[in-house]
Structure formats: C-alpha cells, structure tokens
Coordinates of C-alpha atoms and ligand atoms in Angstrom, one line a residue:
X1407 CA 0.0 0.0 0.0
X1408 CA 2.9 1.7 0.3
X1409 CA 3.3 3.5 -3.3
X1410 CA -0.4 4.6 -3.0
X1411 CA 0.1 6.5 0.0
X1412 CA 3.2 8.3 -1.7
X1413 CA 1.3 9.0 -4.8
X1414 CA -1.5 10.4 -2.1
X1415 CA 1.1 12.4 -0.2
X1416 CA 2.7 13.7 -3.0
X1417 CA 0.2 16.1 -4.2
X1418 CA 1.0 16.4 -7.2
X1419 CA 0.2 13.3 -9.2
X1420 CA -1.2 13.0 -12.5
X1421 CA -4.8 10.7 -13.2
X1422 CA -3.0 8.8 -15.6
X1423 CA -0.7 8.0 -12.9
X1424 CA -2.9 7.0 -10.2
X1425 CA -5.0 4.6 -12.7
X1426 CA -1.8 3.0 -13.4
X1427 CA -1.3 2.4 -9.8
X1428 CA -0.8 -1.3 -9.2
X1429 CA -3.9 -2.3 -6.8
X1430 CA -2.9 -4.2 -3.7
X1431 CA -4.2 -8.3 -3.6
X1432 CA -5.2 -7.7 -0.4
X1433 CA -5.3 -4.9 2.0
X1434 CA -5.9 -3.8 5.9
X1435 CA -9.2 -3.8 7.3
X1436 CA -11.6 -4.0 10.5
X1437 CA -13.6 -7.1 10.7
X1438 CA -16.1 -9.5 12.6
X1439 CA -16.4 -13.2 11.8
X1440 CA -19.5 -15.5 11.5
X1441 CA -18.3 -18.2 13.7
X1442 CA -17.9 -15.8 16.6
X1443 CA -21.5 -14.6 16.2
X1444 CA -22.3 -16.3 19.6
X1445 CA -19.3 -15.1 21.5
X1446 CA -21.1 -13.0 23.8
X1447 CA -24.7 -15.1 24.8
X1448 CA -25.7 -14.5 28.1
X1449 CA -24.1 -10.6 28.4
X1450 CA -25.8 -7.8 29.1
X1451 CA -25.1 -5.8 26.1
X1452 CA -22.9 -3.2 28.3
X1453 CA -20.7 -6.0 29.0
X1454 CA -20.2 -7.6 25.5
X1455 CA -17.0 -5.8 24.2
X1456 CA -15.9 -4.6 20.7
X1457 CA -12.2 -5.2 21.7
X1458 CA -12.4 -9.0 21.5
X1459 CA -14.9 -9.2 18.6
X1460 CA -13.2 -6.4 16.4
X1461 CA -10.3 -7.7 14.4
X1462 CA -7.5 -6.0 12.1
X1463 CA -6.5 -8.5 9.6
X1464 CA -5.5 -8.7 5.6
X1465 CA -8.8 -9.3 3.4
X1466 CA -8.7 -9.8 -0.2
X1467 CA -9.5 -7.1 -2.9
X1468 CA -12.8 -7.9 -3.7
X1469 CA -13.7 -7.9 -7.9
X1470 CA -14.5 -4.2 -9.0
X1471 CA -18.4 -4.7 -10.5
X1472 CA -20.5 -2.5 -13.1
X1473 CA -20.8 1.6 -11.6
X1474 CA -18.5 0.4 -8.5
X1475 CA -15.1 2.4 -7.4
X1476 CA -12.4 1.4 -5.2
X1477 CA -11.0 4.0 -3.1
X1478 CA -7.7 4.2 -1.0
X1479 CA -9.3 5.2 2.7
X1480 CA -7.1 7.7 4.5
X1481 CA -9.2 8.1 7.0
X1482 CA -12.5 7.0 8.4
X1483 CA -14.9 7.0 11.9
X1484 CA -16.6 4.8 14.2
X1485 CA -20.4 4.8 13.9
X1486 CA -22.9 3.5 16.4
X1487 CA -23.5 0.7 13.7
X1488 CA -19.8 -0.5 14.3
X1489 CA -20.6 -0.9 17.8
X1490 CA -24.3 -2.9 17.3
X1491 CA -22.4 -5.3 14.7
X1492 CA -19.3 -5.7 16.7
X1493 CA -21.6 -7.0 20.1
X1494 CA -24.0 -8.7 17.1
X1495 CA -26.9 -6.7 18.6
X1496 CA -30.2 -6.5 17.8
X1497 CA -29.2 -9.2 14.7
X1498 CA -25.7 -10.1 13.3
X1499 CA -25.5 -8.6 10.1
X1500 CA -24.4 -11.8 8.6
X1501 CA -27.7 -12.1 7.8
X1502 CA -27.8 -8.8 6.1
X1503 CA -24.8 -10.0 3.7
X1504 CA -26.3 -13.2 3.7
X1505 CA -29.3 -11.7 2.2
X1506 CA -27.9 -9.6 -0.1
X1507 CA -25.3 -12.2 -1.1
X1508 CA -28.9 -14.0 -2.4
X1509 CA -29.3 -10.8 -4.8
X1510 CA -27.6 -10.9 -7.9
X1511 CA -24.0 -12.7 -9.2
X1512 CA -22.4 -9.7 -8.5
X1513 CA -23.7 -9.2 -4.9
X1514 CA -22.8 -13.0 -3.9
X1515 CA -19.1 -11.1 -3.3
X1516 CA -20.8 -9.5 0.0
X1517 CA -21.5 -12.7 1.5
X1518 CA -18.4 -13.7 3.1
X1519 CA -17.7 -15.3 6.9
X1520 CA -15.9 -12.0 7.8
X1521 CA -17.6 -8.5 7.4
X1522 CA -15.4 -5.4 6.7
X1523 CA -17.6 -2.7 8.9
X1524 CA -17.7 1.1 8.7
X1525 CA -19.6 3.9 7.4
X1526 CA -17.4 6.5 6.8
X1527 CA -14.9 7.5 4.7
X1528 CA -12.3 10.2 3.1
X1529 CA -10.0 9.1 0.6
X1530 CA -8.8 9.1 -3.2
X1531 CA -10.1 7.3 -5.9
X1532 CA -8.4 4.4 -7.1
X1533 CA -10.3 3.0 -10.1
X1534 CA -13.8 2.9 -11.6
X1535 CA -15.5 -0.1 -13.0
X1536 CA -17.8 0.0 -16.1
X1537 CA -20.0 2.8 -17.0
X1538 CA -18.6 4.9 -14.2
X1539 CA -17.8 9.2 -16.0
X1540 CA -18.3 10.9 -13.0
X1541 CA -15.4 10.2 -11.0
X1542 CA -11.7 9.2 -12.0
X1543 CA -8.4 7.5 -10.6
X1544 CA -7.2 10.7 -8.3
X1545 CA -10.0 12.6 -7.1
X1546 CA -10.1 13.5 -3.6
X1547 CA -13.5 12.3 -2.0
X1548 CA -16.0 11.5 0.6
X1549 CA -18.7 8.7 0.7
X1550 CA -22.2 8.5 1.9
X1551 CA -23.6 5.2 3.5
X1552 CA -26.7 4.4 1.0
X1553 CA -26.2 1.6 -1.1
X1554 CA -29.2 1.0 -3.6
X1555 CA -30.4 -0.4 -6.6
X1556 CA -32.4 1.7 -8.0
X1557 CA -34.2 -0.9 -10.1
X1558 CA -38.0 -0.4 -8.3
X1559 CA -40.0 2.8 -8.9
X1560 CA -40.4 2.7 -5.2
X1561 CA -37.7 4.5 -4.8
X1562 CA -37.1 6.9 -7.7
X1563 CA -38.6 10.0 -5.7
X1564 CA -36.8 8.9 -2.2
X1565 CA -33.7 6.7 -2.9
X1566 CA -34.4 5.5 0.4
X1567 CA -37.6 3.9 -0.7
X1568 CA -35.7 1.4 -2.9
X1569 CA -36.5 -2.2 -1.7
X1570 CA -33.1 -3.2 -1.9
X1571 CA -31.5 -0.1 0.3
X1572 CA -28.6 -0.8 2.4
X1573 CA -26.3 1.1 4.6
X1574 CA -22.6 0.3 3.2
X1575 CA -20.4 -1.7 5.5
X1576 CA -23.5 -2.3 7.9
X1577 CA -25.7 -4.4 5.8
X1578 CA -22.8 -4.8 2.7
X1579 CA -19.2 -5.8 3.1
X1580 CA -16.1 -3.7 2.1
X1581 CA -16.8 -0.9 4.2
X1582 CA -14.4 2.5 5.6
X1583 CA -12.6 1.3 8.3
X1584 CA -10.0 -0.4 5.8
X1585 CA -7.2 0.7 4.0
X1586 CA -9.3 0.1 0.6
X1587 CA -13.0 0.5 0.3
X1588 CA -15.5 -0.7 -2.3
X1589 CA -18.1 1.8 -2.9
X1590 CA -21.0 2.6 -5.6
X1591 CA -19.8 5.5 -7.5
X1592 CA -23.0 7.5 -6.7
X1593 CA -22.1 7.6 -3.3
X1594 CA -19.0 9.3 -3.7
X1595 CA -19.2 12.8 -2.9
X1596 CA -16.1 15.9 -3.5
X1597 CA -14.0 15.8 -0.1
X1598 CA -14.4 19.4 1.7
X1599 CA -11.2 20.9 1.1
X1600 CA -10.9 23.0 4.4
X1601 CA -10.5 19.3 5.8
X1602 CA -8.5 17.1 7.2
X1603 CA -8.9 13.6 5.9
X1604 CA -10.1 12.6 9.5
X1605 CA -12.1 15.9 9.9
X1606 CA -13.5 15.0 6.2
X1607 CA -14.1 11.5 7.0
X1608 CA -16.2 12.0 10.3
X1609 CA -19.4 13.8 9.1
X1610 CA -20.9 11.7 6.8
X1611 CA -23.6 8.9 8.5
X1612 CA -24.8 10.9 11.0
X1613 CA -24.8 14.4 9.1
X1614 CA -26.4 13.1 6.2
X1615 CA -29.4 11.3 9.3
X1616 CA -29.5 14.4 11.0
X1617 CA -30.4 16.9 7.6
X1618 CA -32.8 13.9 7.0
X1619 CA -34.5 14.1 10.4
X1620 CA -34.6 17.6 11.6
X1621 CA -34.3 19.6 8.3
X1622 CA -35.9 18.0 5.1
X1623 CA -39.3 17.8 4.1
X1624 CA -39.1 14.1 4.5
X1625 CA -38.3 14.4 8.1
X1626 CA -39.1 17.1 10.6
X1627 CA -39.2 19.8 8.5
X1628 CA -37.8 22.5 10.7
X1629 CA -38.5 26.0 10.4
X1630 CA -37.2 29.5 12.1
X1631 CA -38.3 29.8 15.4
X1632 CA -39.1 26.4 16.0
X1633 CA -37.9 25.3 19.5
X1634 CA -36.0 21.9 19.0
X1635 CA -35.5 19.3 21.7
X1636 CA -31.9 17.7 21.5
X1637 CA -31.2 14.3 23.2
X1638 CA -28.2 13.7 23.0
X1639 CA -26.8 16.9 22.2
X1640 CA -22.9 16.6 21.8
X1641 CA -23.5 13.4 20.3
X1642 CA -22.9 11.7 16.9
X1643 CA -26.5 13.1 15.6
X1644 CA -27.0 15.5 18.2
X1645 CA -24.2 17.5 17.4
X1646 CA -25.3 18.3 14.0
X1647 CA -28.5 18.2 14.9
X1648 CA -27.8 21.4 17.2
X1649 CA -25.6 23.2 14.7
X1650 CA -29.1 22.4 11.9
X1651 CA -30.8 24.2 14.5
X1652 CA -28.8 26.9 15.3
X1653 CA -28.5 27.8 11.2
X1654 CA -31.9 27.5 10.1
X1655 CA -33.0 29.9 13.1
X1656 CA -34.1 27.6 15.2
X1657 CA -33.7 27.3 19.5
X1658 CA -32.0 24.1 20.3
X1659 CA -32.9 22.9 24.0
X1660 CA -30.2 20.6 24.5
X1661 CA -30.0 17.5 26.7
X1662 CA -27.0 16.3 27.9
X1663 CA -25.4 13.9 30.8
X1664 CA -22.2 16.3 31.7
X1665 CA -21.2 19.8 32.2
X1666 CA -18.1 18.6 29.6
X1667 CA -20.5 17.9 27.2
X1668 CA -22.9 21.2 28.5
X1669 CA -19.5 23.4 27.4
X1670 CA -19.3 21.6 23.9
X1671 CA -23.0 22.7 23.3
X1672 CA -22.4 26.0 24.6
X1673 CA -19.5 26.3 22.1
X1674 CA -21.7 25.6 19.5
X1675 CA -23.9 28.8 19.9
X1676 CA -26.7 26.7 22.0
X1677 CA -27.9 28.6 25.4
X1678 CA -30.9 26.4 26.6
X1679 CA -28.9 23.1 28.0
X1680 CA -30.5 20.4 30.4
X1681 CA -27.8 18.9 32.5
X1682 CA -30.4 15.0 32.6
X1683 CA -27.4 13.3 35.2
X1684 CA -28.4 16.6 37.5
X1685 CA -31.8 16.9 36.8
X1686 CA -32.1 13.6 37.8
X1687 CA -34.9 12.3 35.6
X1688 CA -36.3 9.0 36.4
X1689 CA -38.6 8.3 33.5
X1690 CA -39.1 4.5 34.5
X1691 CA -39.5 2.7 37.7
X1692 CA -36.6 0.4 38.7
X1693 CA -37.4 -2.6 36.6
X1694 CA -38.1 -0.8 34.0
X1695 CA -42.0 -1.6 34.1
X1696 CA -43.7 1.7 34.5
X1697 CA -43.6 5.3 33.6
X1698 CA -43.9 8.1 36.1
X1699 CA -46.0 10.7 34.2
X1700 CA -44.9 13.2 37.0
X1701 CA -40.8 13.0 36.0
X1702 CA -42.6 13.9 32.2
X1703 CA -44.0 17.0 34.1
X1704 CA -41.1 17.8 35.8
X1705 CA -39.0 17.7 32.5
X1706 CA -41.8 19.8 30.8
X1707 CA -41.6 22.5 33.3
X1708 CA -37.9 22.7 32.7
X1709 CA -38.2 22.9 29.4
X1710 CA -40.7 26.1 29.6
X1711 CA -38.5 27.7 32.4
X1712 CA -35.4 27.6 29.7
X1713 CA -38.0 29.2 27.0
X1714 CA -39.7 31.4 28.8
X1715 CA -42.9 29.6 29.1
X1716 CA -43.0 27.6 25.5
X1717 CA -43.3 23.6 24.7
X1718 CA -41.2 22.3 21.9
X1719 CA -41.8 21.9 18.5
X1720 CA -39.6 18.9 17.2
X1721 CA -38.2 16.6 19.0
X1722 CA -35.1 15.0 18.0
X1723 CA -35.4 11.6 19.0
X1724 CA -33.1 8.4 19.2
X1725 CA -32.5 7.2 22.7
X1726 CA -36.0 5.2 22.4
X1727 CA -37.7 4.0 25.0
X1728 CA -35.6 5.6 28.3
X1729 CA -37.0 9.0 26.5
X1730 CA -40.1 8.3 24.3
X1731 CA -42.9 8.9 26.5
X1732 CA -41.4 11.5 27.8
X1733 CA -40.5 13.2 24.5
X1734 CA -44.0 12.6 23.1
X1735 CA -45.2 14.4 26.6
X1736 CA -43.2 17.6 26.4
X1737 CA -44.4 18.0 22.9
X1738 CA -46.5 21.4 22.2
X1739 CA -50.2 20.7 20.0
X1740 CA -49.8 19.4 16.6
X1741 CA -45.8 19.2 16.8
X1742 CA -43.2 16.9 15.9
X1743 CA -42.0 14.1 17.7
X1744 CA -38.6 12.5 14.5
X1745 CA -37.1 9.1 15.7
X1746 CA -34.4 7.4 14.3
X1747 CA -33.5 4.8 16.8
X1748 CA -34.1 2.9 19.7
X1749 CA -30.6 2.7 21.4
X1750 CA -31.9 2.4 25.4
X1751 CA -34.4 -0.1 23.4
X1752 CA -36.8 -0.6 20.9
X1753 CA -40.0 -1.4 21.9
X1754 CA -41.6 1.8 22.9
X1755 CA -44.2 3.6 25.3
X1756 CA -45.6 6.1 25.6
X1757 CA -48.8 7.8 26.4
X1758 CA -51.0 7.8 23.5
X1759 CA -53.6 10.3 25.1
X1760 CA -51.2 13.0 24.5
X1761 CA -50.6 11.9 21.2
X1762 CA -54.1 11.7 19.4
X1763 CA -55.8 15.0 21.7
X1764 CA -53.0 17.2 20.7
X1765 CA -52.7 16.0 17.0
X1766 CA -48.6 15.0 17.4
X1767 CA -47.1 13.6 15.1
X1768 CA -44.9 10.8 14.9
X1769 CA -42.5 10.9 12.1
X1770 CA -39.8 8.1 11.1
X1771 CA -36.7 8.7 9.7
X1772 CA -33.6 6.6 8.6
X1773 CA -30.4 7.8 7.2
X1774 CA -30.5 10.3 4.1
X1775 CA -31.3 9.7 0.4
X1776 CA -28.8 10.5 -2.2
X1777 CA -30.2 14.1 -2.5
X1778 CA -29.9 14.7 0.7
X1779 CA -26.8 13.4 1.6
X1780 CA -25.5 15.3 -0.9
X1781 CA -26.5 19.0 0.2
X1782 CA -25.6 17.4 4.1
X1783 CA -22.0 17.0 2.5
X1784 CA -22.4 20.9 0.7
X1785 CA -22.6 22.5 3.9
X1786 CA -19.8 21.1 5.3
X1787 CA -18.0 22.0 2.5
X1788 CA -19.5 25.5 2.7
X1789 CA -18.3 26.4 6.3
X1790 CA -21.7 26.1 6.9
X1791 CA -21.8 23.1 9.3
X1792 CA -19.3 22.2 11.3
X1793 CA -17.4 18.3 12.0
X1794 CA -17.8 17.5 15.3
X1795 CA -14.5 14.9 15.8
X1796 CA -13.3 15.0 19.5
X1797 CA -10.0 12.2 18.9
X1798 CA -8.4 9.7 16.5
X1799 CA -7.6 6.2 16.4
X1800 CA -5.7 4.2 14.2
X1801 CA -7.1 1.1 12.2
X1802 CA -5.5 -1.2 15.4
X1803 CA -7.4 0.7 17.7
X1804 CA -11.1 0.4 16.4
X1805 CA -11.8 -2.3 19.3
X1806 CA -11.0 0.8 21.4
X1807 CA -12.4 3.1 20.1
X1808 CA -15.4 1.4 19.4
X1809 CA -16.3 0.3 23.3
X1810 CA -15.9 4.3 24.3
X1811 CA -18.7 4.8 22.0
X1812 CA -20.8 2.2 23.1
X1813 CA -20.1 3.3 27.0
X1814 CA -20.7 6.9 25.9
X1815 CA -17.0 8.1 26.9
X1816 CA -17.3 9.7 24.1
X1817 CA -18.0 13.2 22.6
X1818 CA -19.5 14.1 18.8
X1819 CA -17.3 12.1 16.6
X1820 CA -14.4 9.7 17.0
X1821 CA -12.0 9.3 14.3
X1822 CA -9.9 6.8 12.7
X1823 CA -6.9 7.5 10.4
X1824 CA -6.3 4.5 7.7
X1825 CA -3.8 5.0 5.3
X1826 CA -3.0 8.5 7.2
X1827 CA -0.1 8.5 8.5
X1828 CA -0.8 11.3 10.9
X1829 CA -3.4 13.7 11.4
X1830 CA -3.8 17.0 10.0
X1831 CA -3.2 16.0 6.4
X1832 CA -5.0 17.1 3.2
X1833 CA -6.0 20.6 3.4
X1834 CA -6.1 22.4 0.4
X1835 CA -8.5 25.7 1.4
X1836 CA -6.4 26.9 3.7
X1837 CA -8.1 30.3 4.0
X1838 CA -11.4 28.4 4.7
X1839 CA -10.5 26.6 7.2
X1840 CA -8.6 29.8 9.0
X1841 CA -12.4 31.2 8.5
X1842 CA -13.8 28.9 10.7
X1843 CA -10.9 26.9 12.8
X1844 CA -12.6 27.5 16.2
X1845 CA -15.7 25.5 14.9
X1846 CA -14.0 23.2 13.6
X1847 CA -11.9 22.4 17.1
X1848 CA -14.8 22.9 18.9
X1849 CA -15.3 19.0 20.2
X1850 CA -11.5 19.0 20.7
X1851 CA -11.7 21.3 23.4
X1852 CA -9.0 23.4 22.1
Ligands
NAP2151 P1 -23.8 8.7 20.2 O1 -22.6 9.5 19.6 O2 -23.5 7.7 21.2 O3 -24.7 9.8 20.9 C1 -25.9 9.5 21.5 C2 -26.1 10.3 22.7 O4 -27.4 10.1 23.2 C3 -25.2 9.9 23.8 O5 -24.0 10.6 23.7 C4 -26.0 10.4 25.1 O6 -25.7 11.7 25.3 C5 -27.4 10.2 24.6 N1 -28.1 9.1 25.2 C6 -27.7 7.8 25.1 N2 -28.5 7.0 25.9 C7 -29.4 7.8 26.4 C8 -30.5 7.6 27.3 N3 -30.8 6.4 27.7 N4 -31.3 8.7 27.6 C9 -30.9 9.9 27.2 N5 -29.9 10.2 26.4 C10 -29.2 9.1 26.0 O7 -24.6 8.0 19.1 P2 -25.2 8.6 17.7 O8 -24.2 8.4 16.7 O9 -25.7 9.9 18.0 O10 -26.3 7.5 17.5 C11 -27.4 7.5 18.4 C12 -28.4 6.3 18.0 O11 -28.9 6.6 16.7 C13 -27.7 5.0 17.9 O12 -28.6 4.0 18.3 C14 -27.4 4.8 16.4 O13 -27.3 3.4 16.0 C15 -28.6 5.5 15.8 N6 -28.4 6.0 14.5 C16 -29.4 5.8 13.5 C17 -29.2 6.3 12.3 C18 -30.3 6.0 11.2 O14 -30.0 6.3 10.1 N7 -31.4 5.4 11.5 C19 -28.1 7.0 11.9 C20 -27.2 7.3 12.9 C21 -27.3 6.8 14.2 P3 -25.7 12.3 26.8 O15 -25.0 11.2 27.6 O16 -24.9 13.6 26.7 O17 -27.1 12.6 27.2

C-alpha cells in the first residue's frame, strides 16, 4: 500500500498516474467473523466488548463490479452501527450479507464469513469499474452510506424507498474502516477541502441522518423559530442536529449527561442546555415496568422555564424508550415528535392520550437519500456546518475506540486514520479553514 500512500502524499500526481497504480491483492481492514457470532450469549449488552470481537487483519480485494469504485481510505470514523455489529446486537449482520449475497452474481461477493464494517470515509479514488464518468483515478472524496439499486420505482422520488437499500459496511461488506473501500460510485461525494482527511471523514452517516431528520421535508421539517429538543446533544447526531438548528434559526434545548459535554453545546452557539445526570430524571420505575408521568411534568416545566414559558416543536429523537414517553409528553399541540432509533431499546411507550388529543405527530426517519446526503455533504463544504471529531484512532485501535462509544465516553465524533499517517493531512482551502478553525476544534476542546 505503500506507493499509493506516496502518490497520495505527493500532491501532485497525474490521473494517468494514479489509474496506473498497481492495486494491492489484499489490504488492511476492520472485521467481525461469523463463527464468533455467539461469543457474547448471556451478556448484558454493556458488557459484550468490541475489543475481542473487532479484528485488524488482511482481506482480499474484492472484484471491481459494473458503476463500483475502489478508493484508497485515509481516513475514516466509528459509527454506532460499528458498535451494534461488533456486540452482534439486535441481529448479526451476517444475515444482512447473507441476504444480499442472495441478490444478484455480483452481490454473492458481499457474503463472506468476515464482514469489513464502517460507514465513513475520506479518501482518493483508485479506479472505476464500467460505465462509471463521474469520478476518475485521483479525485479526492467522501462517501455516503446508502447503497441501492435503484431498479423499483419505489424509490425513484426517495432513494431511500428502494427495496433493496442498504447502509454500506453495515448491511454490505467492504466498508471504511480499511485501507481500501468498495463503494457505488454515486455515493462518492467531493472531499471538503478545508478538511483534514479525518475531519472529512467523520461527518458523513450521522450528518447526512440528522439533515434527513430535523431539516428535510421528508423528516421534521424544521422552520425558524421552531424550539428543537436535542437528546443527545454533543453526540454523533445530536451534534449536528444542534448546529441544523442553530443555522436554520431555530432554538436548540439541549439534553446532555455532563457539564463537559454542557461546554461543547455552549460552544456551538446553543444557550438552553438540560444537564439530565443533575436533573435527575427517572422516566421509568426500577425494573423498567412503568412510567412516572410526574418525572414527564417535571421535564416539561424545565423545558418552559429555559424558553420562557414555550413547549417544543420537534423533537429530536433516538435514545428510544428511556426518552419516548417523555419526548412525546413535552411535545406542544400538533408538533413533531422524529425518531431514528431505539438505542436504550426498541420497543416503545408512551402515552397515546397525548398523542391523538394534541394531534402529534410521529415521524420516522432513517439515514439520508442521495439528495440529501448530498446538500448534508455541501454544507460542510460551505463552512456552513461544522465536523464534530473529538479524537483519532488508528485502524489497530477500532476495538477501542469502538467500546468508548458504546459506553458513551465519548464526545460528537471519534476518528480513525487509515492510510493517514498522521493527522492534520489534506487541506487544500487553507483560508477556509482559517475562517472557521474554532468551529472546527470545537469538540477537541482546544
Ligand atoms: P452517540 O454518539 O453515542 O450519541 C448518542 C447520545 O445520546 C449519547 O452521547 C448520550 O448523550 C445520549 N443518550 C444515550 N443514551 C441515552 C438515554 N438512555 N437517555 C438519554 N440520552 C441518551 O450515538 P449517535 O451516533 O448519535 O447515534 C445514536 C443512535 O442513533 C444509535 O442507536 C445509532 O445506531 C442510531 N443512528 C441511527 C441512524 C439511522 O439512520 N437510523 C443514523 C445514525 C445513528 P448524553 O449522555 O450527553 O445525554
């Protein structure tokens, strides 16, 4: 891999050059294996670890198919799909592979007893396969996570509508956290060039869900003024789901679980902040049977004293059921209540009367389609939107890296450098990047 990274580095070399690159047989990447599926039966999920189940080994270059690109990864980031696959929760996604392994000659590739995971990724282009004109050997790039087919007119007005939609390197194989990734071509998108490669890399899944969710007409639809509720707030999603709010003129009320992560939100621009480790919430009895309707209340009324009186018009929603009924409570007449996941667990309650009397709405939303990945990726590359990367990892530290996010040690986005040997490579808009430097470090706390 050596004489790609030098062509990389180099900065200077011609297409012609890096199509003639010889590819690698087989390269570095992050995987879990099918016969360890069961390694963890009888956990508790806190207790099942990424570090044993996560392994760096060599894989072999899978065949380059039809509208396909292979692209050298220099750097890419740990998503909270890293972390259900790598503790095989709710499903392995060897079924996933398995499944899509049953699609076509070409997808029977995906279906292998190891799974190359990850979401995320900057890079270069290597090569192309057939039919590919957008994109050539050289360019400097990001990808988005939606793998479709686009065959069914179910999905030609939302690309996530497609039967056959996937999230790359969750339910394909070949994903980002590799040396080398396999990618459709449509989901490459230009690399912001204010960036590092690990700063590039770190946006992309849970930007692209958060513009989906909060923003676009297909999701919550957010509007000036609106008052947003944030769970989760200097999270992955939350913190671009605050920064959404903050540009389209809207009030984030932000819910966090430390006065480390209250700062980060305050850096952001945010002023209304819930501190929910000193407020003390206690949605759900001890067993986790019941609700107290009274803790709803007394999260309601902190929410009005931060806004002078007003309920919340969207709620930004993925904790699941620790938060739903209470997020469906604190919700003003005819608002919003956008879920996206379940990660305190999936089977939800809540209080229907306060749904149906004050015409709420409940609106699902998963990922981004191609469109809207697309302008998520713009704005970053505007200076418009902000990465949210706290710290980096190396390939050989994803087992790491990956159990602080699923014990929430975490802040906004952790990184992982590939074939970067370092970070703070790949700027080109240097004067950009001056621009807006403190944003840009705000989750480092520097
Ligand atoms: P993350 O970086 O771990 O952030 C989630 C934040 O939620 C945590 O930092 C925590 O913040 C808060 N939180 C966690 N458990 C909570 C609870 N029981 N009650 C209240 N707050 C809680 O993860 P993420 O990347 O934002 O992803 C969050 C979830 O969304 C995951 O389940 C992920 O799989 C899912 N997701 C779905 C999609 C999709 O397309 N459907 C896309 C991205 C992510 P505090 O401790 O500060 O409160």
């Amino acid at each position: 891999m050596q004489h790609i990274l030098d062509a990389i580095l180099a900065g200077d070399t011609a297409t012609e050059d890096f199509a003639n690159l010889d590819l690698p047989e087989s390269y570095k990447a992050v995987t879990v294996h099918k016969d360890e599926v069961g390694m963890f039966e009888g956990l508790d999920s806190k207790e099942k670890d990424p570090r044993k189940s996560l392994h760096v080994e060599d894989v072999a270059l899978p065949e380059l198919g039809p509208g396909e690109a292979y692209v050298a990864v220099m750097a890419s980031a740990i998503n909270y799909n890293t972390v259900w696959t790598s503790i095989f929760e709710p499903v392995s996604t060897f079924g996933f592979l398995e499944r899509y392994g049953r699609l076509s000659e070409l997808t029977k590739r995906h279906d292998l007893p190891y799974h190359v995971v990850g979401s995320d990724l900057s890079g270069v282009v290597l090569k192309t396969g057939a039919g590919v004109t957008k994109w050539k050997a050289g360019d400097r790039v990001v990808a988005h996570c939606l793998s479709v087919e686009m065959e069914s007119a179910d999905g030609h007005n939302d690309s996530m509508l497609d039967p056959e939609q996937r999230i790359w390197g969750f339910e394909t194989n070949f994903g980002g956290l590799a040396e080398v990734a396999l990618v459709k071509s449509n989901q490459l998108m230009p690399k912001p060039e204010h960036l590092t490669w690990e700063e590039a890399a770190s946006p992309g899944l849970v930007n692209s869900t958060a513009y989906r969710q909060l923003v676009s007409k297909n999701g919550g639809q957010m509007k000036q003024g609106d008052n947003v509720l944030i769970w989760g707030a200097s999270g992955g999603l939350g913190g671009f789901a605050t920064q959404y709010a903050l540009n389209g003129g809207a009030t984030p009320v932000c819910v966090v679980s430390n006065e480390e992560k209250a700062a980060i939100a305050r850096s952001m621009g945010a002023e209304l902040i819930i501190n929910r480790s000193e407020e003390a919430y206690k949605f759900w009895n001890d067993e986790g049977t019941a609700q107290d309707p009274k803790e709803w209340k007394r999260f309601g009324a902190k929410i009005r004293e931060l806004t002078g009186g007003e309920d919340i018009d969207i709620v930004f929603e993925h904790p699941g059921r620790e938060t739903f009924g209470a997020s469906v409570y604190v919700t003003r007449k005819g608002g919003t209540i956008t879920t996206c996941a379940s990660t305190s667990g999936y089977m939800h309650e809540y209080d229907n009367r306060y749904l149906w009397m004050n015409l709420k709405r409940i609106i699902s939303s998963h990922f981004a389609n191609y469109r809207e990945s697309w302008e998520a990726n713009r704005l970053i590359a505007q200076g418009k939107i902000h990465p949210t990367l706290s710290r980096t990892y190396t390939l050989d530290q994803v087992g790491q890296a990956a159990l602080d996010v699923h014990h929430n040690k975490h802040q906004g986005k952790v990184g992982v450098l590939a074939l970067s040997p370092e970070e703070g490579l790949g700027v080109l808009n240097h004067e950009l990047r001056e621009k807006h430097l403190t944003k840009i470090n705000a989750f480092r706390g520097i």
